[in-house]
Amino acid sequence: MASAQDTFTLKNGVTMPCIGFGTYDTSDEDACRVVLDAIEVGYRLIDTAAIYKNEAGIGKAIATSGVSREELFITSKVWNTHRGYDKTMESFEASLERLGLTYIDLFLIHWPANEKQFGADAEQINADTWRALEDLYQADRVRAIGLSNFKPHHIEGLMKHAKIEPMVNQIEYYPGRMQAETLEYSLEQGMVVEAWSPLGRGKTLTNESIAAIGARYGKSNAQVCLRWLIQQGMLPLPKSGNIERMAQNLDVFDFELTPGEMEIITQQENPTGRFWDADEIDF
Ligand code: A2P
């Protein structure tokens, strides 16, 4: 990737921007202003979800941005309360309406149903949810479909039932919270892998080893973290409420980390002290 305007091509031929704007924890009231700023500084991929409760605000931004709908790439996700075929369909229609759109570019299953919560039914629940996404895709309601937070064994379970392969997996990934096996497996399956919380909720920003690397290039910790993700073949989804920092986070295509620097960043401890494991979640 040589610039923020570069794209990934999904396995169905659809292109998507190589970096996107995350909106987790952005209120509906703030979402319109924040997303208008993000679009102004050049983001074209906007990532939301039903559970973020900000789709209406984002919809207003899309409608008033002056950028054509075709230039934007909008992602949303079905939340855990709406797994299964019928509820996923309902959730999709509600997201679409809140966003004020006629189609969504990418629709994801937010979390896999796991055995801890659903026992032996987990695989079938995921298969039923996925069937809804397949039907939405085949009806041209969405341009691409994928997963979020799925580990390799969840993907394998899904593939036993799927007619259409997932095109994307969006996972938690930042220095100290790597999911190397999931990354490798998802890339091998031809998926684009998106990184959520790419700055560790901002906690990587005070890391001194990362700062020392950034100083060599005149780059901030945030920029180094994003670059580290890009060089691993990932699509980062940074968030910021500040227009300068939004722009800074797109300015990550004019330097290259060495293999040694990549390794130092990979060795950092988890700054948040926790991570979400899809096999352990109970929400
Ligand atoms: P702010 O909104 O004040 O810019 P993540 O994407 O991992 O969830 O991290 C988001 C956090 O990182 C937010 O708190 C955001 O704060 C902060 N942040 C995002 N980009 C930058 C940046 N370039 N420099 C400093 N802080 C940043």
mmCIF file with all atom_site columns, N, CA, C and O in Angstrom, residues 21-63:
data_model
loop_
_atom_site.group_PDB
_atom_site.id
_atom_site.type_symbol
_atom_site.label_atom_id
_atom_site.label_alt_id
_atom_site.label_comp_id
_atom_site.label_asym_id
_atom_site.label_entity_id
_atom_site.label_seq_id
_atom_site.pdbx_PDB_ins_code
_atom_site.Cartn_x
_atom_site.Cartn_y
_atom_site.Cartn_z
_atom_site.occupancy
_atom_site.B_iso_or_equiv
_atom_site.pdbx_formal_charge
_atom_site.auth_seq_id
_atom_site.auth_comp_id
_atom_site.auth_asym_id
_atom_site.auth_atom_id
_atom_site.pdbx_PDB_model_num
ATOM 1   N N  . PHE A 1 21 ? -12.090 4.319  9.240  1.00 0.00 ? 21 PHE A N  1
ATOM 2   C CA . PHE A 1 21 ? -12.350 5.114  10.433 1.00 0.00 ? 21 PHE A CA 1
ATOM 3   C C  . PHE A 1 21 ? -13.268 4.333  11.369 1.00 0.00 ? 21 PHE A C  1
ATOM 4   O O  . PHE A 1 21 ? -14.373 3.940  10.993 1.00 0.00 ? 21 PHE A O  1
ATOM 5   N N  . GLY A 1 22 ? -12.804 4.112  12.620 1.00 0.00 ? 22 GLY A N  1
ATOM 6   C CA . GLY A 1 22 ? -13.580 3.373  13.610 1.00 0.00 ? 22 GLY A CA 1
ATOM 7   C C  . GLY A 1 22 ? -14.475 4.301  14.410 1.00 0.00 ? 22 GLY A C  1
ATOM 8   O O  . GLY A 1 22 ? -14.111 5.452  14.674 1.00 0.00 ? 22 GLY A O  1
ATOM 9   N N  . THR A 1 23 ? -15.646 3.818  14.812 1.00 0.00 ? 23 THR A N  1
ATOM 10  C CA . THR A 1 23 ? -16.581 4.692  15.540 1.00 0.00 ? 23 THR A CA 1
ATOM 11  C C  . THR A 1 23 ? -17.105 4.073  16.837 1.00 0.00 ? 23 THR A C  1
ATOM 12  O O  . THR A 1 23 ? -18.091 4.552  17.387 1.00 0.00 ? 23 THR A O  1
ATOM 13  N N  . TYR A 1 24 ? -16.420 3.029  17.329 1.00 0.00 ? 24 TYR A N  1
ATOM 14  C CA . TYR A 1 24 ? -16.828 2.438  18.609 1.00 0.00 ? 24 TYR A CA 1
ATOM 15  C C  . TYR A 1 24 ? -16.797 3.508  19.699 1.00 0.00 ? 24 TYR A C  1
ATOM 16  O O  . TYR A 1 24 ? -15.876 4.331  19.743 1.00 0.00 ? 24 TYR A O  1
ATOM 17  N N  . ASP A 1 25 ? -17.797 3.507  20.585 1.00 0.00 ? 25 ASP A N  1
ATOM 18  C CA . ASP A 1 25 ? -17.800 4.437  21.711 1.00 0.00 ? 25 ASP A CA 1
ATOM 19  C C  . ASP A 1 25 ? -17.969 5.903  21.288 1.00 0.00 ? 25 ASP A C  1
ATOM 20  O O  . ASP A 1 25 ? -17.646 6.812  22.049 1.00 0.00 ? 25 ASP A O  1
ATOM 21  N N  . THR A 1 26 ? -18.460 6.116  20.088 1.00 0.00 ? 26 THR A N  1
ATOM 22  C CA . THR A 1 26 ? -18.800 7.471  19.637 1.00 0.00 ? 26 THR A CA 1
ATOM 23  C C  . THR A 1 26 ? -20.320 7.588  19.738 1.00 0.00 ? 26 THR A C  1
ATOM 24  O O  . THR A 1 26 ? -21.035 6.775  19.152 1.00 0.00 ? 26 THR A O  1
ATOM 25  N N  . SER A 1 27 ? -20.792 8.582  20.469 1.00 0.00 ? 27 SER A N  1
ATOM 26  C CA . SER A 1 27 ? -22.241 8.685  20.686 1.00 0.00 ? 27 SER A CA 1
ATOM 27  C C  . SER A 1 27 ? -22.938 9.116  19.397 1.00 0.00 ? 27 SER A C  1
ATOM 28  O O  . SER A 1 27 ? -22.308 9.679  18.490 1.00 0.00 ? 27 SER A O  1
ATOM 29  N N  . ASP A 1 28 ? -24.236 8.864  19.354 1.00 0.00 ? 28 ASP A N  1
ATOM 30  C CA . ASP A 1 28 ? -25.005 9.254  18.179 1.00 0.00 ? 28 ASP A CA 1
ATOM 31  C C  . ASP A 1 28 ? -24.938 10.774 17.979 1.00 0.00 ? 28 ASP A C  1
ATOM 32  O O  . ASP A 1 28 ? -24.890 11.250 16.846 1.00 0.00 ? 28 ASP A O  1
ATOM 33  N N  . GLU A 1 29 ? -24.882 11.521 19.084 1.00 0.00 ? 29 GLU A N  1
ATOM 34  C CA . GLU A 1 29 ? -24.827 12.993 18.987 1.00 0.00 ? 29 GLU A CA 1
ATOM 35  C C  . GLU A 1 29 ? -23.511 13.438 18.359 1.00 0.00 ? 29 GLU A C  1
ATOM 36  O O  . GLU A 1 29 ? -23.470 14.371 17.565 1.00 0.00 ? 29 GLU A O  1
ATOM 37  N N  . ASP A 1 30 ? -22.417 12.773 18.734 1.00 0.00 ? 30 ASP A N  1
ATOM 38  C CA . ASP A 1 30 ? -21.101 13.162 18.203 1.00 0.00 ? 30 ASP A CA 1
ATOM 39  C C  . ASP A 1 30 ? -20.829 12.597 16.819 1.00 0.00 ? 30 ASP A C  1
ATOM 40  O O  . ASP A 1 30 ? -19.970 13.104 16.091 1.00 0.00 ? 30 ASP A O  1
ATOM 41  N N  . ALA A 1 31 ? -21.518 11.495 16.493 1.00 0.00 ? 31 ALA A N  1
ATOM 42  C CA . ALA A 1 31 ? -21.126 10.724 15.301 1.00 0.00 ? 31 ALA A CA 1
ATOM 43  C C  . ALA A 1 31 ? -21.166 11.551 14.023 1.00 0.00 ? 31 ALA A C  1
ATOM 44  O O  . ALA A 1 31 ? -20.267 11.435 13.181 1.00 0.00 ? 31 ALA A O  1
ATOM 45  N N  . CYS A 1 32 ? -22.176 12.414 13.894 1.00 0.00 ? 32 CYS A N  1
ATOM 46  C CA . CYS A 1 32 ? -22.310 13.163 12.644 1.00 0.00 ? 32 CYS A CA 1
ATOM 47  C C  . CYS A 1 32 ? -21.097 14.071 12.438 1.00 0.00 ? 32 CYS A C  1
ATOM 48  O O  . CYS A 1 32 ? -20.431 14.018 11.401 1.00 0.00 ? 32 CYS A O  1
ATOM 49  N N  . ARG A 1 33 ? -20.765 14.853 13.469 1.00 0.00 ? 33 ARG A N  1
ATOM 50  C CA . ARG A 1 33 ? -19.625 15.783 13.359 1.00 0.00 ? 33 ARG A CA 1
ATOM 51  C C  . ARG A 1 33 ? -18.314 15.022 13.130 1.00 0.00 ? 33 ARG A C  1
ATOM 52  O O  . ARG A 1 33 ? -17.512 15.358 12.257 1.00 0.00 ? 33 ARG A O  1
ATOM 53  N N  . VAL A 1 34 ? -18.126 13.965 13.902 1.00 0.00 ? 34 VAL A N  1
ATOM 54  C CA . VAL A 1 34 ? -16.873 13.212 13.826 1.00 0.00 ? 34 VAL A CA 1
ATOM 55  C C  . VAL A 1 34 ? -16.706 12.578 12.437 1.00 0.00 ? 34 VAL A C  1
ATOM 56  O O  . VAL A 1 34 ? -15.632 12.643 11.829 1.00 0.00 ? 34 VAL A O  1
ATOM 57  N N  . VAL A 1 35 ? -17.777 11.987 11.929 1.00 0.00 ? 35 VAL A N  1
ATOM 58  C CA . VAL A 1 35 ? -17.664 11.317 10.628 1.00 0.00 ? 35 VAL A CA 1
ATOM 59  C C  . VAL A 1 35 ? -17.551 12.347 9.493  1.00 0.00 ? 35 VAL A C  1
ATOM 60  O O  . VAL A 1 35 ? -16.819 12.123 8.520  1.00 0.00 ? 35 VAL A O  1
ATOM 61  N N  . LEU A 1 36 ? -18.204 13.500 9.637  1.00 0.00 ? 36 LEU A N  1
ATOM 62  C CA . LEU A 1 36 ? -18.012 14.558 8.626  1.00 0.00 ? 36 LEU A CA 1
ATOM 63  C C  . LEU A 1 36 ? -16.545 14.984 8.593  1.00 0.00 ? 36 LEU A C  1
ATOM 64  O O  . LEU A 1 36 ? -15.958 15.159 7.521  1.00 0.00 ? 36 LEU A O  1
ATOM 65  N N  . ASP A 1 37 ? -15.943 15.135 9.775  1.00 0.00 ? 37 ASP A N  1
ATOM 66  C CA . ASP A 1 37 ? -14.507 15.486 9.829  1.00 0.00 ? 37 ASP A CA 1
ATOM 67  C C  . ASP A 1 37 ? -13.661 14.383 9.186  1.00 0.00 ? 37 ASP A C  1
ATOM 68  O O  . ASP A 1 37 ? -12.719 14.658 8.437  1.00 0.00 ? 37 ASP A O  1
ATOM 69  N N  . ALA A 1 38 ? -13.996 13.140 9.514  1.00 0.00 ? 38 ALA A N  1
ATOM 70  C CA . ALA A 1 38 ? -13.209 12.015 8.980  1.00 0.00 ? 38 ALA A CA 1
ATOM 71  C C  . ALA A 1 38 ? -13.289 11.991 7.449  1.00 0.00 ? 38 ALA A C  1
ATOM 72  O O  . ALA A 1 38 ? -12.269 11.809 6.766  1.00 0.00 ? 38 ALA A O  1
ATOM 73  N N  . ILE A 1 39 ? -14.486 12.206 6.924  1.00 0.00 ? 39 ILE A N  1
ATOM 74  C CA . ILE A 1 39 ? -14.645 12.205 5.459  1.00 0.00 ? 39 ILE A CA 1
ATOM 75  C C  . ILE A 1 39 ? -13.873 13.390 4.862  1.00 0.00 ? 39 ILE A C  1
ATOM 76  O O  . ILE A 1 39 ? -13.186 13.257 3.851  1.00 0.00 ? 39 ILE A O  1
ATOM 77  N N  . GLU A 1 40 ? -13.934 14.527 5.564  1.00 0.00 ? 40 GLU A N  1
ATOM 78  C CA . GLU A 1 40 ? -13.230 15.715 5.053  1.00 0.00 ? 40 GLU A CA 1
ATOM 79  C C  . GLU A 1 40 ? -11.717 15.479 4.934  1.00 0.00 ? 40 GLU A C  1
ATOM 80  O O  . GLU A 1 40 ? -11.089 15.906 3.975  1.00 0.00 ? 40 GLU A O  1
ATOM 81  N N  . VAL A 1 41 ? -11.137 14.796 5.925  1.00 0.00 ? 41 VAL A N  1
ATOM 82  C CA . VAL A 1 41 ? -9.682  14.588 5.848  1.00 0.00 ? 41 VAL A CA 1
ATOM 83  C C  . VAL A 1 41 ? -9.304  13.397 4.971  1.00 0.00 ? 41 VAL A C  1
ATOM 84  O O  . VAL A 1 41 ? -8.122  13.149 4.758  1.00 0.00 ? 41 VAL A O  1
ATOM 85  N N  . GLY A 1 42 ? -10.300 12.680 4.455  1.00 0.00 ? 42 GLY A N  1
ATOM 86  C CA . GLY A 1 42 ? -9.969  11.671 3.447  1.00 0.00 ? 42 GLY A CA 1
ATOM 87  C C  . GLY A 1 42 ? -10.396 10.235 3.718  1.00 0.00 ? 42 GLY A C  1
ATOM 88  O O  . GLY A 1 42 ? -10.190 9.366  2.875  1.00 0.00 ? 42 GLY A O  1
ATOM 89  N N  . TYR A 1 43 ? -10.964 9.973  4.905  1.00 0.00 ? 43 TYR A N  1
ATOM 90  C CA . TYR A 1 43 ? -11.445 8.595  5.123  1.00 0.00 ? 43 TYR A CA 1
ATOM 91  C C  . TYR A 1 43 ? -12.626 8.324  4.206  1.00 0.00 ? 43 TYR A C  1
ATOM 92  O O  . TYR A 1 43 ? -13.504 9.179  4.055  1.00 0.00 ? 43 TYR A O  1
ATOM 93  N N  . ARG A 1 44 ? -12.653 7.119  3.644  1.00 0.00 ? 44 ARG A N  1
ATOM 94  C CA . ARG A 1 44 ? -13.787 6.705  2.824  1.00 0.00 ? 44 ARG A CA 1
ATOM 95  C C  . ARG A 1 44 ? -14.451 5.446  3.384  1.00 0.00 ? 44 ARG A C  1
ATOM 96  O O  . ARG A 1 44 ? -15.568 5.132  3.024  1.00 0.00 ? 44 ARG A O  1
ATOM 97  N N  . LEU A 1 45 ? -13.745 4.734  4.242  1.00 0.00 ? 45 LEU A N  1
ATOM 98  C CA . LEU A 1 45 ? -14.322 3.558  4.915  1.00 0.00 ? 45 LEU A CA 1
ATOM 99  C C  . LEU A 1 45 ? -14.740 3.972  6.322  1.00 0.00 ? 45 LEU A C  1
ATOM 100 O O  . LEU A 1 45 ? -13.907 4.415  7.117  1.00 0.00 ? 45 LEU A O  1
ATOM 101 N N  . ILE A 1 46 ? -16.024 3.826  6.628  1.00 0.00 ? 46 ILE A N  1
ATOM 102 C CA . ILE A 1 46 ? -16.537 4.146  7.958  1.00 0.00 ? 46 ILE A CA 1
ATOM 103 C C  . ILE A 1 46 ? -17.076 2.849  8.558  1.00 0.00 ? 46 ILE A C  1
ATOM 104 O O  . ILE A 1 46 ? -17.920 2.175  7.962  1.00 0.00 ? 46 ILE A O  1
ATOM 105 N N  . ASP A 1 47 ? -16.573 2.524  9.755  1.00 0.00 ? 47 ASP A N  1
ATOM 106 C CA . ASP A 1 47 ? -16.957 1.264  10.406 1.00 0.00 ? 47 ASP A CA 1
ATOM 107 C C  . ASP A 1 47 ? -17.877 1.546  11.589 1.00 0.00 ? 47 ASP A C  1
ATOM 108 O O  . ASP A 1 47 ? -17.503 2.256  12.519 1.00 0.00 ? 47 ASP A O  1
ATOM 109 N N  . THR A 1 48 ? -19.093 0.953  11.547 1.00 0.00 ? 48 THR A N  1
ATOM 110 C CA . THR A 1 48 ? -19.999 1.076  12.675 1.00 0.00 ? 48 THR A CA 1
ATOM 111 C C  . THR A 1 48 ? -20.572 -0.300 12.987 1.00 0.00 ? 48 THR A C  1
ATOM 112 O O  . THR A 1 48 ? -20.102 -1.312 12.472 1.00 0.00 ? 48 THR A O  1
ATOM 113 N N  . ALA A 1 49 ? -21.586 -0.326 13.857 1.00 0.00 ? 49 ALA A N  1
ATOM 114 C CA . ALA A 1 49 ? -22.224 -1.583 14.254 1.00 0.00 ? 49 ALA A CA 1
ATOM 115 C C  . ALA A 1 49 ? -23.532 -1.218 14.937 1.00 0.00 ? 49 ALA A C  1
ATOM 116 O O  . ALA A 1 49 ? -23.645 -0.141 15.534 1.00 0.00 ? 49 ALA A O  1
ATOM 117 N N  . ALA A 1 50 ? -24.478 -2.139 14.918 1.00 0.00 ? 50 ALA A N  1
ATOM 118 C CA . ALA A 1 50 ? -25.761 -1.869 15.581 1.00 0.00 ? 50 ALA A CA 1
ATOM 119 C C  . ALA A 1 50 ? -25.529 -1.506 17.049 1.00 0.00 ? 50 ALA A C  1
ATOM 120 O O  . ALA A 1 50 ? -26.140 -0.568 17.568 1.00 0.00 ? 50 ALA A O  1
ATOM 121 N N  . ILE A 1 51 ? -24.628 -2.213 17.711 1.00 0.00 ? 51 ILE A N  1
ATOM 122 C CA . ILE A 1 51 ? -24.414 -2.015 19.148 1.00 0.00 ? 51 ILE A CA 1
ATOM 123 C C  . ILE A 1 51 ? -23.758 -0.662 19.454 1.00 0.00 ? 51 ILE A C  1
ATOM 124 O O  . ILE A 1 51 ? -23.853 -0.175 20.585 1.00 0.00 ? 51 ILE A O  1
ATOM 125 N N  . TYR A 1 52 ? -23.151 -0.016 18.495 1.00 0.00 ? 52 TYR A N  1
ATOM 126 C CA . TYR A 1 52 ? -22.533 1.295  18.766 1.00 0.00 ? 52 TYR A CA 1
ATOM 127 C C  . TYR A 1 52 ? -23.607 2.380  18.943 1.00 0.00 ? 52 TYR A C  1
ATOM 128 O O  . TYR A 1 52 ? -23.323 3.460  19.441 1.00 0.00 ? 52 TYR A O  1
ATOM 129 N N  . LYS A 1 53 ? -24.791 2.103  18.462 1.00 0.00 ? 53 LYS A N  1
ATOM 130 C CA . LYS A 1 53 ? -25.922 3.029  18.611 1.00 0.00 ? 53 LYS A CA 1
ATOM 131 C C  . LYS A 1 53 ? -25.611 4.423  18.052 1.00 0.00 ? 53 LYS A C  1
ATOM 132 O O  . LYS A 1 53 ? -26.016 5.437  18.619 1.00 0.00 ? 53 LYS A O  1
ATOM 133 N N  . ASN A 1 54 ? -24.869 4.445  16.961 1.00 0.00 ? 54 ASN A N  1
ATOM 134 C CA . ASN A 1 54 ? -24.542 5.742  16.345 1.00 0.00 ? 54 ASN A CA 1
ATOM 135 C C  . ASN A 1 54 ? -24.819 5.748  14.840 1.00 0.00 ? 54 ASN A C  1
ATOM 136 O O  . ASN A 1 54 ? -24.360 6.641  14.121 1.00 0.00 ? 54 ASN A O  1
ATOM 137 N N  . GLU A 1 55 ? -25.564 4.738  14.373 1.00 0.00 ? 55 GLU A N  1
ATOM 138 C CA . GLU A 1 55 ? -25.787 4.646  12.919 1.00 0.00 ? 55 GLU A CA 1
ATOM 139 C C  . GLU A 1 55 ? -26.598 5.831  12.389 1.00 0.00 ? 55 GLU A C  1
ATOM 140 O O  . GLU A 1 55 ? -26.360 6.272  11.255 1.00 0.00 ? 55 GLU A O  1
ATOM 141 N N  . ALA A 1 56 ? -27.516 6.360  13.191 1.00 0.00 ? 56 ALA A N  1
ATOM 142 C CA . ALA A 1 56 ? -28.330 7.483  12.699 1.00 0.00 ? 56 ALA A CA 1
ATOM 143 C C  . ALA A 1 56 ? -27.448 8.716  12.488 1.00 0.00 ? 56 ALA A C  1
ATOM 144 O O  . ALA A 1 56 ? -27.555 9.408  11.466 1.00 0.00 ? 56 ALA A O  1
ATOM 145 N N  . GLY A 1 57 ? -26.568 8.981  13.455 1.00 0.00 ? 57 GLY A N  1
ATOM 146 C CA . GLY A 1 57 ? -25.652 10.122 13.322 1.00 0.00 ? 57 GLY A CA 1
ATOM 147 C C  . GLY A 1 57 ? -24.730 9.945  12.125 1.00 0.00 ? 57 GLY A C  1
ATOM 148 O O  . GLY A 1 57 ? -24.464 10.904 11.377 1.00 0.00 ? 57 GLY A O  1
ATOM 149 N N  . ILE A 1 58 ? -24.249 8.737  11.932 1.00 0.00 ? 58 ILE A N  1
ATOM 150 C CA . ILE A 1 58 ? -23.372 8.464  10.789 1.00 0.00 ? 58 ILE A CA 1
ATOM 151 C C  . ILE A 1 58 ? -24.155 8.638  9.482  1.00 0.00 ? 58 ILE A C  1
ATOM 152 O O  . ILE A 1 58 ? -23.634 9.192  8.497  1.00 0.00 ? 58 ILE A O  1
ATOM 153 N N  . GLY A 1 59 ? -25.392 8.203  9.492  1.00 0.00 ? 59 GLY A N  1
ATOM 154 C CA . GLY A 1 59 ? -26.238 8.370  8.309  1.00 0.00 ? 59 GLY A CA 1
ATOM 155 C C  . GLY A 1 59 ? -26.381 9.840  7.920  1.00 0.00 ? 59 GLY A C  1
ATOM 156 O O  . GLY A 1 59 ? -26.329 10.194 6.741  1.00 0.00 ? 59 GLY A O  1
ATOM 157 N N  . LYS A 1 60 ? -26.529 10.704 8.942  1.00 0.00 ? 60 LYS A N  1
ATOM 158 C CA . LYS A 1 60 ? -26.638 12.146 8.655  1.00 0.00 ? 60 LYS A CA 1
ATOM 159 C C  . LYS A 1 60 ? -25.358 12.661 8.008  1.00 0.00 ? 60 LYS A C  1
ATOM 160 O O  . LYS A 1 60 ? -25.391 13.477 7.086  1.00 0.00 ? 60 LYS A O  1
ATOM 161 N N  . ALA A 1 61 ? -24.235 12.185 8.528  1.00 0.00 ? 61 ALA A N  1
ATOM 162 C CA . ALA A 1 61 ? -22.946 12.609 7.950  1.00 0.00 ? 61 ALA A CA 1
ATOM 163 C C  . ALA A 1 61 ? -22.832 12.155 6.500  1.00 0.00 ? 61 ALA A C  1
ATOM 164 O O  . ALA A 1 61 ? -22.407 12.931 5.629  1.00 0.00 ? 61 ALA A O  1
ATOM 165 N N  . ILE A 1 62 ? -23.225 10.923 6.239  1.00 0.00 ? 62 ILE A N  1
ATOM 166 C CA . ILE A 1 62 ? -23.136 10.399 4.866  1.00 0.00 ? 62 ILE A CA 1
ATOM 167 C C  . ILE A 1 62 ? -24.006 11.259 3.932  1.00 0.00 ? 62 ILE A C  1
ATOM 168 O O  . ILE A 1 62 ? -23.575 11.635 2.844  1.00 0.00 ? 62 ILE A O  1
ATOM 169 N N  . ALA A 1 63 ? -25.199 11.590 4.421  1.00 0.00 ? 63 ALA A N  1
ATOM 170 C CA . ALA A 1 63 ? -26.146 12.336 3.577  1.00 0.00 ? 63 ALA A CA 1
ATOM 171 C C  . ALA A 1 63 ? -25.687 13.758 3.302  1.00 0.00 ? 63 ALA A C  1
ATOM 172 O O  . ALA A 1 63 ? -26.025 14.334 2.269  1.00 0.00 ? 63 ALA A O  1
#
